[in-house]
Each structure stands twice: as C-alpha cells, then as structure tokens.
JSON list of C-alpha atoms in Angstrom, two decimals:
[
{"chain": "A", "resi": 272, "resn": "GLN", "atom": "CA", "xyz": [125.13, 121.96, 83.10]},
{"chain": "A", "resi": 273, "resn": "LEU", "atom": "CA", "xyz": [124.57, 122.66, 86.77]},
{"chain": "A", "resi": 274, "resn": "GLN", "atom": "CA", "xyz": [121.44, 120.82, 87.86]},
{"chain": "A", "resi": 275, "resn": "LEU", "atom": "CA", "xyz": [119.55, 119.56, 90.89]},
{"chain": "A", "resi": 276, "resn": "VAL", "atom": "CA", "xyz": [117.09, 116.77, 90.11]},
{"chain": "A", "resi": 277, "resn": "GLU", "atom": "CA", "xyz": [114.52, 115.80, 92.73]},
{"chain": "A", "resi": 278, "resn": "SER", "atom": "CA", "xyz": [112.68, 112.54, 93.28]},
{"chain": "A", "resi": 279, "resn": "GLY", "atom": "CA", "xyz": [110.75, 110.68, 95.96]},
{"chain": "A", "resi": 280, "resn": "GLY", "atom": "CA", "xyz": [107.53, 112.65, 96.19]},
{"chain": "A", "resi": 281, "resn": "GLY", "atom": "CA", "xyz": [104.11, 111.06, 96.10]},
{"chain": "A", "resi": 282, "resn": "LEU", "atom": "CA", "xyz": [100.93, 110.30, 98.01]},
{"chain": "A", "resi": 283, "resn": "VAL", "atom": "CA", "xyz": [101.21, 109.12, 101.60]},
{"chain": "A", "resi": 284, "resn": "GLN", "atom": "CA", "xyz": [98.76, 108.64, 104.46]},
{"chain": "A", "resi": 285, "resn": "PRO", "atom": "CA", "xyz": [98.92, 110.79, 107.60]},
{"chain": "A", "resi": 286, "resn": "GLY", "atom": "CA", "xyz": [101.52, 109.40, 109.96]},
{"chain": "A", "resi": 287, "resn": "GLY", "atom": "CA", "xyz": [103.48, 107.86, 107.12]},
{"chain": "A", "resi": 288, "resn": "SER", "atom": "CA", "xyz": [107.00, 108.57, 105.87]},
{"chain": "A", "resi": 289, "resn": "LEU", "atom": "CA", "xyz": [108.73, 109.62, 102.68]},
{"chain": "A", "resi": 290, "resn": "ARG", "atom": "CA", "xyz": [112.33, 110.29, 101.74]},
{"chain": "A", "resi": 291, "resn": "LEU", "atom": "CA", "xyz": [113.05, 112.94, 99.14]},
{"chain": "A", "resi": 292, "resn": "SER", "atom": "CA", "xyz": [116.28, 112.82, 97.17]},
{"chain": "A", "resi": 293, "resn": "CYS", "atom": "CA", "xyz": [118.04, 115.55, 95.23]},
{"chain": "A", "resi": 294, "resn": "ALA", "atom": "CA", "xyz": [120.94, 114.62, 92.95]},
{"chain": "A", "resi": 295, "resn": "ALA", "atom": "CA", "xyz": [123.49, 117.21, 91.89]},
{"chain": "A", "resi": 296, "resn": "SER", "atom": "CA", "xyz": [125.36, 117.27, 88.61]},
{"chain": "A", "resi": 297, "resn": "GLY", "atom": "CA", "xyz": [127.78, 119.69, 87.01]},
{"chain": "A", "resi": 298, "resn": "PHE", "atom": "CA", "xyz": [129.30, 120.93, 90.26]},
{"chain": "A", "resi": 299, "resn": "THR", "atom": "CA", "xyz": [130.89, 119.69, 93.44]},
{"chain": "A", "resi": 300, "resn": "LEU", "atom": "CA", "xyz": [128.17, 119.44, 96.03]},
{"chain": "A", "resi": 301, "resn": "ASN", "atom": "CA", "xyz": [130.79, 119.18, 98.76]},
{"chain": "A", "resi": 302, "resn": "ASP", "atom": "CA", "xyz": [131.45, 122.90, 98.38]},
{"chain": "A", "resi": 303, "resn": "TYR", "atom": "CA", "xyz": [127.82, 123.92, 98.90]},
{"chain": "A", "resi": 304, "resn": "GLY", "atom": "CA", "xyz": [125.39, 124.33, 101.69]},
{"chain": "A", "resi": 305, "resn": "ILE", "atom": "CA", "xyz": [122.09, 122.57, 101.03]},
{"chain": "A", "resi": 306, "resn": "GLY", "atom": "CA", "xyz": [118.49, 123.01, 102.01]},
{"chain": "A", "resi": 307, "resn": "TRP", "atom": "CA", "xyz": [114.86, 122.26, 101.36]},
{"chain": "A", "resi": 308, "resn": "PHE", "atom": "CA", "xyz": [111.91, 124.58, 100.78]},
{"chain": "A", "resi": 309, "resn": "ARG", "atom": "CA", "xyz": [108.24, 123.89, 100.26]},
{"chain": "A", "resi": 310, "resn": "GLN", "atom": "CA", "xyz": [105.28, 125.78, 98.86]},
{"chain": "A", "resi": 311, "resn": "ALA", "atom": "CA", "xyz": [101.61, 124.97, 99.35]},
{"chain": "A", "resi": 312, "resn": "PRO", "atom": "CA", "xyz": [98.96, 126.33, 96.96]},
{"chain": "A", "resi": 313, "resn": "GLY", "atom": "CA", "xyz": [98.22, 129.98, 97.65]},
{"chain": "A", "resi": 314, "resn": "LYS", "atom": "CA", "xyz": [101.02, 130.29, 100.19]},
{"chain": "A", "resi": 315, "resn": "GLU", "atom": "CA", "xyz": [104.54, 131.68, 100.18]},
{"chain": "A", "resi": 316, "resn": "ARG", "atom": "CA", "xyz": [107.53, 129.44, 99.81]},
{"chain": "A", "resi": 317, "resn": "GLU", "atom": "CA", "xyz": [108.74, 128.29, 103.20]},
{"chain": "A", "resi": 318, "resn": "ALA", "atom": "CA", "xyz": [112.28, 127.36, 104.20]},
{"chain": "A", "resi": 319, "resn": "ILE", "atom": "CA", "xyz": [112.11, 124.14, 106.18]},
{"chain": "A", "resi": 320, "resn": "SER", "atom": "CA", "xyz": [115.69, 122.95, 106.62]},
{"chain": "A", "resi": 321, "resn": "CYS", "atom": "CA", "xyz": [119.31, 123.64, 105.72]},
{"chain": "A", "resi": 322, "resn": "ILE", "atom": "CA", "xyz": [122.79, 122.35, 106.49]},
{"chain": "A", "resi": 323, "resn": "SER", "atom": "CA", "xyz": [126.09, 124.11, 105.97]},
{"chain": "A", "resi": 324, "resn": "SER", "atom": "CA", "xyz": [128.74, 122.87, 103.55]},
{"chain": "A", "resi": 325, "resn": "SER", "atom": "CA", "xyz": [130.87, 121.78, 106.48]},
{"chain": "A", "resi": 326, "resn": "GLY", "atom": "CA", "xyz": [127.98, 119.95, 108.10]},
{"chain": "A", "resi": 327, "resn": "GLY", "atom": "CA", "xyz": [128.58, 121.83, 111.31]},
{"chain": "A", "resi": 328, "resn": "SER", "atom": "CA", "xyz": [125.31, 123.72, 111.37]},
{"chain": "A", "resi": 329, "resn": "THR", "atom": "CA", "xyz": [121.73, 122.59, 110.75]},
{"chain": "A", "resi": 330, "resn": "ASN", "atom": "CA", "xyz": [118.41, 124.40, 111.01]},
{"chain": "A", "resi": 331, "resn": "TYR", "atom": "CA", "xyz": [114.79, 123.30, 110.94]},
{"chain": "A", "resi": 332, "resn": "ALA", "atom": "CA", "xyz": [111.55, 125.21, 110.79]},
{"chain": "A", "resi": 333, "resn": "ASP", "atom": "CA", "xyz": [109.46, 124.80, 113.92]},
{"chain": "A", "resi": 334, "resn": "SER", "atom": "CA", "xyz": [106.71, 123.17, 111.87]},
{"chain": "A", "resi": 335, "resn": "VAL", "atom": "CA", "xyz": [108.91, 120.19, 110.97]},
{"chain": "A", "resi": 336, "resn": "LYS", "atom": "CA", "xyz": [111.40, 120.02, 113.84]},
{"chain": "A", "resi": 337, "resn": "GLY", "atom": "CA", "xyz": [111.56, 116.54, 115.32]},
{"chain": "A", "resi": 338, "resn": "ARG", "atom": "CA", "xyz": [109.86, 114.97, 112.29]},
{"chain": "A", "resi": 339, "resn": "PHE", "atom": "CA", "xyz": [112.11, 115.83, 109.33]},
{"chain": "A", "resi": 340, "resn": "THR", "atom": "CA", "xyz": [115.84, 115.17, 108.95]},
{"chain": "A", "resi": 341, "resn": "ILE", "atom": "CA", "xyz": [118.14, 116.72, 106.38]},
{"chain": "A", "resi": 342, "resn": "SER", "atom": "CA", "xyz": [121.28, 114.90, 105.29]},
{"chain": "A", "resi": 343, "resn": "ARG", "atom": "CA", "xyz": [123.84, 114.79, 102.51]},
{"chain": "A", "resi": 344, "resn": "ASP", "atom": "CA", "xyz": [126.07, 112.25, 100.80]},
{"chain": "A", "resi": 345, "resn": "ASN", "atom": "CA", "xyz": [128.91, 114.08, 99.10]},
{"chain": "A", "resi": 346, "resn": "VAL", "atom": "CA", "xyz": [130.22, 110.92, 97.43]},
{"chain": "A", "resi": 347, "resn": "LYS", "atom": "CA", "xyz": [126.88, 110.34, 95.72]},
{"chain": "A", "resi": 348, "resn": "LYS", "atom": "CA", "xyz": [126.36, 114.09, 95.28]},
{"chain": "A", "resi": 349, "resn": "THR", "atom": "CA", "xyz": [122.89, 113.70, 96.72]},
{"chain": "A", "resi": 350, "resn": "MET", "atom": "CA", "xyz": [120.92, 115.43, 99.45]},
{"chain": "A", "resi": 351, "resn": "TYR", "atom": "CA", "xyz": [117.98, 113.93, 101.30]},
{"chain": "A", "resi": 352, "resn": "LEU", "atom": "CA", "xyz": [114.99, 114.95, 103.33]},
{"chain": "A", "resi": 353, "resn": "GLN", "atom": "CA", "xyz": [113.60, 112.18, 105.52]},
{"chain": "A", "resi": 354, "resn": "MET", "atom": "CA", "xyz": [110.02, 113.01, 106.47]},
{"chain": "A", "resi": 355, "resn": "ASN", "atom": "CA", "xyz": [108.34, 111.09, 109.29]},
{"chain": "A", "resi": 356, "resn": "ARG", "atom": "CA", "xyz": [104.94, 111.34, 110.96]},
{"chain": "A", "resi": 357, "resn": "LEU", "atom": "CA", "xyz": [103.61, 113.31, 108.03]},
{"chain": "A", "resi": 358, "resn": "LYS", "atom": "CA", "xyz": [100.58, 115.54, 108.46]},
{"chain": "A", "resi": 359, "resn": "PRO", "atom": "CA", "xyz": [98.06, 116.84, 105.92]},
{"chain": "A", "resi": 360, "resn": "GLU", "atom": "CA", "xyz": [99.52, 120.33, 106.38]},
{"chain": "A", "resi": 361, "resn": "ASP", "atom": "CA", "xyz": [102.83, 119.02, 105.02]},
{"chain": "A", "resi": 362, "resn": "THR", "atom": "CA", "xyz": [101.19, 118.79, 101.59]},
{"chain": "A", "resi": 363, "resn": "ALA", "atom": "CA", "xyz": [103.20, 121.01, 99.24]},
{"chain": "A", "resi": 364, "resn": "VAL", "atom": "CA", "xyz": [105.68, 121.09, 96.41]},
{"chain": "A", "resi": 365, "resn": "TYR", "atom": "CA", "xyz": [109.13, 120.52, 97.85]},
{"chain": "A", "resi": 366, "resn": "TYR", "atom": "CA", "xyz": [112.24, 122.12, 96.39]},
{"chain": "A", "resi": 367, "resn": "CYS", "atom": "CA", "xyz": [115.87, 121.35, 97.08]},
{"chain": "A", "resi": 368, "resn": "TYR", "atom": "CA", "xyz": [118.57, 123.96, 96.74]},
{"chain": "A", "resi": 369, "resn": "ALA", "atom": "CA", "xyz": [122.30, 124.38, 97.02]},
{"chain": "A", "resi": 370, "resn": "TYR", "atom": "CA", "xyz": [124.26, 127.53, 97.71]},
{"chain": "A", "resi": 371, "resn": "VAL", "atom": "CA", "xyz": [127.80, 128.79, 98.06]},
{"chain": "A", "resi": 372, "resn": "TYR", "atom": "CA", "xyz": [128.99, 132.20, 99.17]},
{"chain": "A", "resi": 373, "resn": "THR", "atom": "CA", "xyz": [131.20, 133.99, 96.67]},
{"chain": "A", "resi": 374, "resn": "THR", "atom": "CA", "xyz": [131.77, 136.96, 98.97]},
{"chain": "A", "resi": 375, "resn": "THR", "atom": "CA", "xyz": [130.60, 137.71, 102.47]},
{"chain": "A", "resi": 376, "resn": "THR", "atom": "CA", "xyz": [127.42, 139.20, 101.02]},
{"chain": "A", "resi": 377, "resn": "THR", "atom": "CA", "xyz": [126.85, 137.40, 97.70]},
{"chain": "A", "resi": 378, "resn": "TRP", "atom": "CA", "xyz": [126.26, 133.79, 96.72]},
{"chain": "A", "resi": 379, "resn": "ASN", "atom": "CA", "xyz": [125.32, 131.39, 93.92]},
{"chain": "A", "resi": 380, "resn": "GLU", "atom": "CA", "xyz": [122.14, 129.30, 94.14]},
{"chain": "A", "resi": 381, "resn": "TYR", "atom": "CA", "xyz": [120.79, 126.22, 92.37]},
{"chain": "A", "resi": 382, "resn": "TRP", "atom": "CA", "xyz": [117.24, 124.92, 92.64]},
{"chain": "A", "resi": 383, "resn": "GLY", "atom": "CA", "xyz": [115.55, 121.62, 91.98]},
{"chain": "A", "resi": 384, "resn": "GLN", "atom": "CA", "xyz": [112.46, 121.39, 89.79]},
{"chain": "A", "resi": 385, "resn": "GLY", "atom": "CA", "xyz": [110.16, 120.54, 92.69]},
{"chain": "A", "resi": 386, "resn": "THR", "atom": "CA", "xyz": [108.42, 117.34, 93.70]},
{"chain": "A", "resi": 387, "resn": "GLN", "atom": "CA", "xyz": [104.83, 117.03, 94.93]},
{"chain": "A", "resi": 388, "resn": "VAL", "atom": "CA", "xyz": [104.15, 115.59, 98.36]},
{"chain": "A", "resi": 389, "resn": "THR", "atom": "CA", "xyz": [100.51, 114.91, 99.20]},
{"chain": "A", "resi": 390, "resn": "VAL", "atom": "CA", "xyz": [99.49, 113.71, 102.66]},
{"chain": "A", "resi": 391, "resn": "SER", "atom": "CA", "xyz": [95.93, 112.43, 102.67]},
{"chain": "A", "resi": 392, "resn": "SER", "atom": "CA", "xyz": [93.87, 109.46, 103.81]}
]
C-alpha cells in the first residue's frame, strides 16, 4: 500500500536541533514533490516547506526560513526536515506529504501519520 511513515520527533530544548524523517513505500518517491506541514493545538495546519519532484524549486514559510532545511533521498525513498535553532513556537505535530500532478489542475496526495515535536526547557 502507498504509505508515508514519519519518525524523529520528540522533546528538545530551545535552541536545539531535530531531524525528521519520512519514509515512502508502495510508490516511487522520485516522481513526487514533497513537503512538510505542522499543526499546533487550536491552530490551522501550516505549510512550512516543499520541494518539487525535480528538486529545482524549494519554498519555506517565513517562520522557519533560515532555520529549517528540506531534503530528499530518492534512493532511500526518504524525505527529511532538518530543524535547527528550535523555538517554543515550533511545538506542533509535523506531517510529511508527497504529491504528483495528474493533470494541470488535479493531483494525488499522500500524508504521513504525524510526529510530535515539543520545544521546551
């Protein structure tokens, strides 16, 4: 079955770092764009980063720009989110996703199950 399985979340002190991983199975990740979302309690889900299937285009939310880095390893079928200089406001459930356009206006999406990141002293 088509799945994205996340790992790497946990508790970290402010200023610390974490790397989230998201492993794909059941499809060829090489064909998909990838991204990361997060959702804090009581707030809407926020898109924080994405990278195109070709790797030629990347985007970051202003809140994480300069601190987070998205990457992919197509051989391992895994995507990563490196998070540095973490702040308490980064506390949220983080979700990975993969997408591919089937037409110019439609696409298929796959979502990870979410992993909790808590930034606290």
